[in-house]
CSV table of C-alpha atoms in Angstrom, one decimal:
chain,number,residue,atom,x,y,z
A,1,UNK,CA,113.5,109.6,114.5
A,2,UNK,CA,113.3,113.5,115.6
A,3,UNK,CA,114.4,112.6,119.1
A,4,UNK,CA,111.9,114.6,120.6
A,5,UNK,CA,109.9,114.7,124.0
A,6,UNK,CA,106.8,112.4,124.0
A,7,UNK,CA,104.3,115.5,124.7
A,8,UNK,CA,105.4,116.8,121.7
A,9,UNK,CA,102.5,117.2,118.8
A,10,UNK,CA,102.2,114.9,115.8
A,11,UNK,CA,101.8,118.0,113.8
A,12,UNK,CA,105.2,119.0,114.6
A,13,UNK,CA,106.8,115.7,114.5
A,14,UNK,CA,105.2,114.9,111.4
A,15,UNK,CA,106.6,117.8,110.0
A,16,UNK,CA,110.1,117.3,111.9
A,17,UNK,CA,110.4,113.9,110.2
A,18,UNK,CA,109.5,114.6,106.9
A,19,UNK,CA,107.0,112.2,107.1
A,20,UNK,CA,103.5,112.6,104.9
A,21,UNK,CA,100.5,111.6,107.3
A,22,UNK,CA,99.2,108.1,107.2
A,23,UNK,CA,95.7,109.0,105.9
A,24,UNK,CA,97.2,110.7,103.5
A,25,UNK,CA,99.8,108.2,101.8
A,26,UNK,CA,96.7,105.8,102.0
A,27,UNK,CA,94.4,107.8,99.4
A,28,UNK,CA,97.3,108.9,97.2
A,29,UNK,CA,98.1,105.2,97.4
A,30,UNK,CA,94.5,104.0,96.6
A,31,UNK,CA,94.1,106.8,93.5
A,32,UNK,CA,97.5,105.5,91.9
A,33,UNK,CA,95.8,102.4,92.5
A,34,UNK,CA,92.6,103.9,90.7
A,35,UNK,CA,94.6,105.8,88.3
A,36,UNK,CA,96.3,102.6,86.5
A,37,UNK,CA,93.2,101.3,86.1
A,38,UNK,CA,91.9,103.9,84.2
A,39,UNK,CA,89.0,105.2,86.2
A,40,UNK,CA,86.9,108.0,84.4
A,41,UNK,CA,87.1,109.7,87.5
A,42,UNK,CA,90.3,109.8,89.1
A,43,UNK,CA,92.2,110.0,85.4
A,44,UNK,CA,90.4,113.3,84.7
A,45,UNK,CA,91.1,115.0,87.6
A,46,UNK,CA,94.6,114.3,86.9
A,47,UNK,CA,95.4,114.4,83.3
A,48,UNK,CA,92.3,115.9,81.9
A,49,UNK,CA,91.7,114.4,78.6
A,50,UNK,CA,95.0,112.9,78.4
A,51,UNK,CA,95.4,109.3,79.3
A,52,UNK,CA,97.7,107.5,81.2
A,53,UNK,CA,101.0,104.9,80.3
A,54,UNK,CA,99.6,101.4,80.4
A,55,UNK,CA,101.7,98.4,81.2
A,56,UNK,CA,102.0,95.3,79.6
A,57,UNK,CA,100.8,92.7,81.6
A,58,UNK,CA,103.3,89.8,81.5
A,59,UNK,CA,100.5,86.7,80.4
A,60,UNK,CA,101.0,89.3,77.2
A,61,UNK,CA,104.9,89.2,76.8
A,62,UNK,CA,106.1,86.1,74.3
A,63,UNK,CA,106.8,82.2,76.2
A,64,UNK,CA,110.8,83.1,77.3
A,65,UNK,CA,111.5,80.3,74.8
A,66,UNK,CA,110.5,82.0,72.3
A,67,UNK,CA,112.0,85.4,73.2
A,68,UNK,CA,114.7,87.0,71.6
A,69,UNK,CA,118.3,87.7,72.7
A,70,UNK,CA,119.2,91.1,71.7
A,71,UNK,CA,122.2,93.3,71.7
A,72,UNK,CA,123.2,96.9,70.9
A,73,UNK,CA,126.7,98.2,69.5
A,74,UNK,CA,128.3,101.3,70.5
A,75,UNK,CA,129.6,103.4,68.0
A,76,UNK,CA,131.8,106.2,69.8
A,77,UNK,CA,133.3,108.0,66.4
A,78,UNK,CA,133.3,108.0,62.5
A,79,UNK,CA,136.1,105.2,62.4
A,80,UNK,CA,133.6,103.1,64.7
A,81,UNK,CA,130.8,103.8,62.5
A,82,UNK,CA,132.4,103.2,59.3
A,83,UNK,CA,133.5,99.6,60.2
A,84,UNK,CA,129.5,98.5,60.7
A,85,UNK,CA,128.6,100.1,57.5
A,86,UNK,CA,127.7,96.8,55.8
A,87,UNK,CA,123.7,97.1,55.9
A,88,UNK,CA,121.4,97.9,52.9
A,89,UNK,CA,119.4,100.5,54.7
A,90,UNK,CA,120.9,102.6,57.8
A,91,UNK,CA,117.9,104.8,60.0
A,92,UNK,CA,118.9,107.5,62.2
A,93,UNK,CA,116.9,108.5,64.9
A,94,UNK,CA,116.6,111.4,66.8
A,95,UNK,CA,114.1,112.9,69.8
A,96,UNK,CA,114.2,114.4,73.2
A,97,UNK,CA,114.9,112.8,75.8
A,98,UNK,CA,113.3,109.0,77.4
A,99,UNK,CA,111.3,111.2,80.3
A,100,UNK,CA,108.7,112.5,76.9
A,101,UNK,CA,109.5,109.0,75.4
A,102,UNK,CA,110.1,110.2,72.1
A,103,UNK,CA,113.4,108.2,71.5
A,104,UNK,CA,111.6,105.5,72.2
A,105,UNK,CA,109.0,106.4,69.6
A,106,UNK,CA,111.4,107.1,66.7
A,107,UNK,CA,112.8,103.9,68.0
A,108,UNK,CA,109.4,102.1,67.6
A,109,UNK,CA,108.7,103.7,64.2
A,110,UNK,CA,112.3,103.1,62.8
A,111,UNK,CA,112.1,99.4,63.8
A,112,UNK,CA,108.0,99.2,62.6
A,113,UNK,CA,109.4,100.8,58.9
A,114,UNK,CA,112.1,98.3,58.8
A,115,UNK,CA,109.7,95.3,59.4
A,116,UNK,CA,108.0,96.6,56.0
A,117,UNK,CA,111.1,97.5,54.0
A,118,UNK,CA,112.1,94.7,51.1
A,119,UNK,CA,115.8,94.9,51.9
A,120,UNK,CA,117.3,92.4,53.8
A,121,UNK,CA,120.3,93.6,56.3
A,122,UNK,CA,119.0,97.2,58.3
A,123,UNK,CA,121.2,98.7,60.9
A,124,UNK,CA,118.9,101.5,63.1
A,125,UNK,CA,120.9,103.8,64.7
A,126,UNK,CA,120.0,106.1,68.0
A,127,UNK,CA,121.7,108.4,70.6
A,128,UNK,CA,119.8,107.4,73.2
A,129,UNK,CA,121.1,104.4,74.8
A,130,UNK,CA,118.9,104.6,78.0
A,131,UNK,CA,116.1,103.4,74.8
A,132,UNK,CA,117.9,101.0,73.8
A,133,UNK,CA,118.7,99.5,77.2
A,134,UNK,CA,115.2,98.9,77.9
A,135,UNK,CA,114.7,97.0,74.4
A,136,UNK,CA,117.2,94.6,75.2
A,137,UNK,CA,116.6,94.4,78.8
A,138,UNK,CA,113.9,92.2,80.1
A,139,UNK,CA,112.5,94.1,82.8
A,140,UNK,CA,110.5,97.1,80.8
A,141,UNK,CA,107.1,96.9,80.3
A,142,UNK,CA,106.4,99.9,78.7
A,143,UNK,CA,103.8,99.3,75.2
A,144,UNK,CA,106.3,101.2,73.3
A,145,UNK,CA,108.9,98.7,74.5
A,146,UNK,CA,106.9,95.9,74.0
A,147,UNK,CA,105.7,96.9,70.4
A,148,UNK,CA,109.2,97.4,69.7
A,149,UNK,CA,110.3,93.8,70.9
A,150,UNK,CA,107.4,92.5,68.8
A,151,UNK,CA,108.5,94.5,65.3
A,152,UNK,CA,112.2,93.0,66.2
A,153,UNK,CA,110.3,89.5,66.2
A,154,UNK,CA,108.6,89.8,63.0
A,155,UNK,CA,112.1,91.0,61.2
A,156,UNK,CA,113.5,87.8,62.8
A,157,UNK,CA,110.5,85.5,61.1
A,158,UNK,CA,111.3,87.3,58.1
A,159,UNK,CA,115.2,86.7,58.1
A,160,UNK,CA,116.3,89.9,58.1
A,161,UNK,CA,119.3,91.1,60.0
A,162,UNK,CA,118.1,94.0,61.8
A,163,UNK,CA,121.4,95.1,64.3
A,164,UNK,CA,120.4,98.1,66.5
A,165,UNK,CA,123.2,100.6,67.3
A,166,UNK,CA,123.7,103.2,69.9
A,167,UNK,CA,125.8,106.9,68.4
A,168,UNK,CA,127.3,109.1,70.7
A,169,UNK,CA,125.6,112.6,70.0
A,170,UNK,CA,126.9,115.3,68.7
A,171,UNK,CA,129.9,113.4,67.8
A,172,UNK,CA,129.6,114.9,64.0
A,173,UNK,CA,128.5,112.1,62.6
A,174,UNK,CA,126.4,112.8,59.5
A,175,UNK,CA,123.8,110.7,59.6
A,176,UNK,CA,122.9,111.3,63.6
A,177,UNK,CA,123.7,115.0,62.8
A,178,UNK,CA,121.0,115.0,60.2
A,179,UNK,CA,118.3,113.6,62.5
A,180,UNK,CA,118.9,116.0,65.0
A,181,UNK,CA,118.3,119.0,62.6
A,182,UNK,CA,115.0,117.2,61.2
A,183,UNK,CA,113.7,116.7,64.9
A,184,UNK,CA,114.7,120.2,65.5
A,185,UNK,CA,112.7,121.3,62.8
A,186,UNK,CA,109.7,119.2,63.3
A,187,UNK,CA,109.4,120.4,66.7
A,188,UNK,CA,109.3,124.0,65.8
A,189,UNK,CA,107.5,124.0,62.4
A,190,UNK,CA,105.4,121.0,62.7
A,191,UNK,CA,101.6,121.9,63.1
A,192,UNK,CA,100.0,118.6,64.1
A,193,UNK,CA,98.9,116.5,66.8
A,194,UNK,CA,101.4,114.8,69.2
A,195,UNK,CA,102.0,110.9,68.3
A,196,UNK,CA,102.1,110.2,71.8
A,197,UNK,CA,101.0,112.0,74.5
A,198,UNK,CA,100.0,109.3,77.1
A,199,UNK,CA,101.4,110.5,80.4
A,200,UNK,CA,104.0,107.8,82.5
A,201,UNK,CA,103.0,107.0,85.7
A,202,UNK,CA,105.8,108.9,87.0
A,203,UNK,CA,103.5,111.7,86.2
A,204,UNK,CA,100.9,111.1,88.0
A,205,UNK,CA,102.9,110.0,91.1
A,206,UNK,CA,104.3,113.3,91.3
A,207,UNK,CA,101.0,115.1,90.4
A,208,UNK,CA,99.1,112.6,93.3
A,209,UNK,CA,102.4,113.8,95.8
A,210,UNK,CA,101.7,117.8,95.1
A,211,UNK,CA,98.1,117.1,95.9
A,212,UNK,CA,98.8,115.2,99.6
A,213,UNK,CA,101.2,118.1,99.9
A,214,UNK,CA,98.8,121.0,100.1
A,215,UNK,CA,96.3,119.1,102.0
A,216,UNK,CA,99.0,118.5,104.2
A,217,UNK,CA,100.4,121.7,104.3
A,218,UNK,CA,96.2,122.8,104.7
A,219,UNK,CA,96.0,120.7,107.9
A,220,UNK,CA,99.5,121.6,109.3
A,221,UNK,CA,98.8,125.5,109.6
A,222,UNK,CA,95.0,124.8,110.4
A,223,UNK,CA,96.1,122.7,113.1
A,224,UNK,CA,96.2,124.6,116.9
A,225,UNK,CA,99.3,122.7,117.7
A,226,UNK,CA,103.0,123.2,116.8
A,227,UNK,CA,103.2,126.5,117.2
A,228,UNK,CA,106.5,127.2,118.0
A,229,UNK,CA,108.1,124.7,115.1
A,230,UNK,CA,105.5,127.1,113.1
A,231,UNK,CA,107.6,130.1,113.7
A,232,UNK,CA,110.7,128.0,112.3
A,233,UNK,CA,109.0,126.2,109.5
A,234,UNK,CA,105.9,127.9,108.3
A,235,UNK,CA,105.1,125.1,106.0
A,236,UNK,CA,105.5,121.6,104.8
A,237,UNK,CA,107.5,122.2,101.8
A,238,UNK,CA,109.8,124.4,103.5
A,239,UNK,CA,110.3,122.4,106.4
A,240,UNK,CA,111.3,119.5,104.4
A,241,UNK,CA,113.9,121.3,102.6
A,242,UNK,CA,115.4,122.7,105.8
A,243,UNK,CA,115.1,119.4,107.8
A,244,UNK,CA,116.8,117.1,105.2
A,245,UNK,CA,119.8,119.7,105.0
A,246,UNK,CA,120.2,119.5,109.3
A,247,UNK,CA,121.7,117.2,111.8
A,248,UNK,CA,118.9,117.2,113.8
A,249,UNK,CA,119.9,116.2,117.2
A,250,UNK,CA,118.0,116.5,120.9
A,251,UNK,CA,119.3,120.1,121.7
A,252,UNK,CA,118.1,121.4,117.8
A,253,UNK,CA,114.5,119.7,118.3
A,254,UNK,CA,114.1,121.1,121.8
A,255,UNK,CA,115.0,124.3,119.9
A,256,UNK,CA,112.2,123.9,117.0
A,257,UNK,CA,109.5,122.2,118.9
A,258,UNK,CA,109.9,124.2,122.3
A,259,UNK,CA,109.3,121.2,124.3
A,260,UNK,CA,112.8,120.5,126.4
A,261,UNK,CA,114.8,121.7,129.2
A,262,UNK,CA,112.9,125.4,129.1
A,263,UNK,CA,111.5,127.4,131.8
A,264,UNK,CA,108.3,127.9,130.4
A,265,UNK,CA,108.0,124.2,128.9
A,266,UNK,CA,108.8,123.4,132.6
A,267,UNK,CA,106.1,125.9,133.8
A,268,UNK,CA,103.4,124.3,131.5
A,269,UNK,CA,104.1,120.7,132.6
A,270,UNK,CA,106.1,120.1,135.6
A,271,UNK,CA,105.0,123.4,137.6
A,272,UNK,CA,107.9,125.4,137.6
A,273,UNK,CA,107.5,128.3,139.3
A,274,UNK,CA,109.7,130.9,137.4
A,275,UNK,CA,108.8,130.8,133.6
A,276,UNK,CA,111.1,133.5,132.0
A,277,UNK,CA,114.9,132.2,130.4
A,278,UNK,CA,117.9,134.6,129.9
A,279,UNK,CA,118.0,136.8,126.8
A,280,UNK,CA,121.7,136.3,126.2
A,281,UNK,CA,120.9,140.2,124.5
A,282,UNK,CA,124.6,140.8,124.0
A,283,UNK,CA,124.9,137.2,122.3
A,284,UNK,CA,122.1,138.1,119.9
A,285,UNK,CA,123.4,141.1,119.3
A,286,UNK,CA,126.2,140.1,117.9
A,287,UNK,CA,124.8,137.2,115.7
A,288,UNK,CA,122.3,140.0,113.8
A,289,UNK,CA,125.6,141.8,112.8
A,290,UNK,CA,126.6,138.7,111.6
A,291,UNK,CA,123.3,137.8,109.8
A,292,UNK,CA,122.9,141.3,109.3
A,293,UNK,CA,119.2,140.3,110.0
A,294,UNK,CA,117.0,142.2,112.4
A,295,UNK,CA,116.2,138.2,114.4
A,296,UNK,CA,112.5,138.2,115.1
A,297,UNK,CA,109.5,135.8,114.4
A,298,UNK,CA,109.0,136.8,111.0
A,299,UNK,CA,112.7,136.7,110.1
A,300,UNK,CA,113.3,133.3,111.4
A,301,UNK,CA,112.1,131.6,108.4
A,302,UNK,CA,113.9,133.6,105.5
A,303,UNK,CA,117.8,133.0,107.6
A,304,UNK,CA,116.7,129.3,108.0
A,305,UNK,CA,115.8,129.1,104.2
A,306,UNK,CA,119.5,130.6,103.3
A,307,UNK,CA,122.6,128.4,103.4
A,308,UNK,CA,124.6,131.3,104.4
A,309,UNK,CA,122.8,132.1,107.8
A,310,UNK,CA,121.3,128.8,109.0
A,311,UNK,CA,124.2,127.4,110.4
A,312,UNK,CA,124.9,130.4,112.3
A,313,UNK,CA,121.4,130.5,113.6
A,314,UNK,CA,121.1,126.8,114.2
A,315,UNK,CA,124.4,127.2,116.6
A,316,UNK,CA,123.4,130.2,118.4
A,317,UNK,CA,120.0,128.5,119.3
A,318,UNK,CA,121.8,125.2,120.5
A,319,UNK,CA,124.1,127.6,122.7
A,320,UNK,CA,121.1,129.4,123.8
A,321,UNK,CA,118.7,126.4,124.9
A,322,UNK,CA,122.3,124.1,126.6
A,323,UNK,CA,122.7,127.0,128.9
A,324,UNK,CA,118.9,126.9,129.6
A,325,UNK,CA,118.5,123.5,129.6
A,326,UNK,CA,121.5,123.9,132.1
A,327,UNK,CA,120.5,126.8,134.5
A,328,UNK,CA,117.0,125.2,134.6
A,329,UNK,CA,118.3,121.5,135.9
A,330,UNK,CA,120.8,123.1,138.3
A,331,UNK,CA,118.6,126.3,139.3
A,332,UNK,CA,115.1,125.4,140.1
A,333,UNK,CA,114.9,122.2,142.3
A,334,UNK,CA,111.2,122.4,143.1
A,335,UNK,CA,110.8,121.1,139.3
């Protein structure tokens, strides 16, 4: 995967590969695990006193006999809306966007006011068809989804026609237009607790990742080993945003790991008398014009971190270690 020498440190393949530790992928594993199941202990430390998106479990969903087949219309503009204009009631709704589930909400509340309403034929119109996909879909099982599908149900038992209808935004329709400046001013004026505020487990995934980052990062620049990647890629984070942009290839992880075809790698482990390589000053020379970047150890990390220099720096270095790699093969038979 990092084509690299065999004596070369996991710290620094690790961090070559992009690969989080195995220790580490096992715990965050275990306290998603933990997590779902809603233990005091592990939910705290994560969301506080916030709690955690549930998921239906499917002996909960309806027999698929007795499950509905449901469809949405799209409406793209006014002509479009005014040809399904034939229900008693019409709902807009309005939110942000699915990620803070409050489509789906408005959705649920829409479709949960409809179930109590008298009238007979109710068309619910939304913007967000990404909501509206996972109602009629059958592989969401989200509470709010499921509480939807349930509400649909009862209108069904009740013989209404409930038709669900997806509005492109901002298209100027009135009645979308019109939610949009009510959500608008709910969520500026409105003084009250949230509706929902139960976290997805998407949130906790990433909050569980951050965590098995910094103890990684913790143990990568604790760790004795990997020095020279260290002067490359100072950290975790940065070294996977580097790596993933980068062809590595056998030459370039020779170059970052400082195991490979160089005098003083050969010096440590194969007893090669002569540890010093060529400078190549007037090379480097001219590549800090270029850069216009004094190149030292501390400097190394900001050109790599920059689009502009990196691949400049990434081909002097190849250059550099070939004709090493090179001199040392054809130079030094004792090796």
């Amino acid at each position: 995967m990092t084509k690299s020498y065999r004596t070369v440190s996991l710290n620094a393949a690790m961090a070559l590969a992009g690969i989080l530790p195995l220790d580490l992928r096992i715990r965050e594993a275990a306290s998603l695990y933990e997590a779902k199941r809603e233990e005091r202990r592990v939910s705290e430390r994560l969301l506080g006193d916030r709690e955690m998106d549930g998921r239906v479990p499917y002996c909960a969903r309806p027999h698929p006999a007795g499950r509905l087949c449901l469809r949405f219309t799209s409406l793209v503009d006014r002509d479009d809306l005014e040809r399904n204009n034939t229900q008693a009631v019409r709902i807009f709704t309005d939110g942000s966007k699915i990620d803070g589930k409050a489509e789906l909400l408005a959705l649920d509340r829409a479709v949960s006011l409809a179930a109590k309403r008298p009238e007979a034929s109710i068309g619910i119109y939304t913007d967000s068809r990404s909501s509206l996909e996972s109602v009629v879909g059958r592989n969401s099982f989200h509470p709010l989804v499921s509480n939807i599908r349930d509400n649909l149900r009862v209108c069904h038992t009740q013989n209404k026609e409930l038709s669900l209808f997806w509005v492109k935004a901002h298209a100027g329709l009135e009645g979308n237009e019109r939610a949009d400046e009510l959500a608008i001013e709910a969520a500026l004026g409105l003084k009250k607790k949230p509706d929902y505020d139960r976290c997805p487990v998407s949130f906790d995934k990433r909050l569980l990742r951050e965590e098995s980052l910094d103890e990684w990062d913790r143990m990568y620049k604790s760790d004795e080993t990997a020095g020279t990647t260290k002067v490359f890629l100072p950290d975790v984070r940065f070294a996977h945003k580097v790596v993933k942009t980068i062809d590595l290839n056998v030459v370039l992880t020779q170059v970052l790991t400082g195991h490979g075809g160089f005098a003083e790698y050969l010096h440590r482990f194969r007893g090669k008398r002569i540890r010093d390589c060529p400078q190549h000053d007037a090379t480097r020379e001219d590549l800090q014009q270029e850069l216009r970047v004094r190149l030292c150890r501390g400097s190394l990390p900001s050109i790599l971190g920059g689009a502009s220099g990196r691949e400049a720096l990434l081909k002097f270095a190849s250059r550099v270690a070939r004709v090493a790699i090179a001199r040392n093969r054809a130079v030094d038979t004792d090796v």
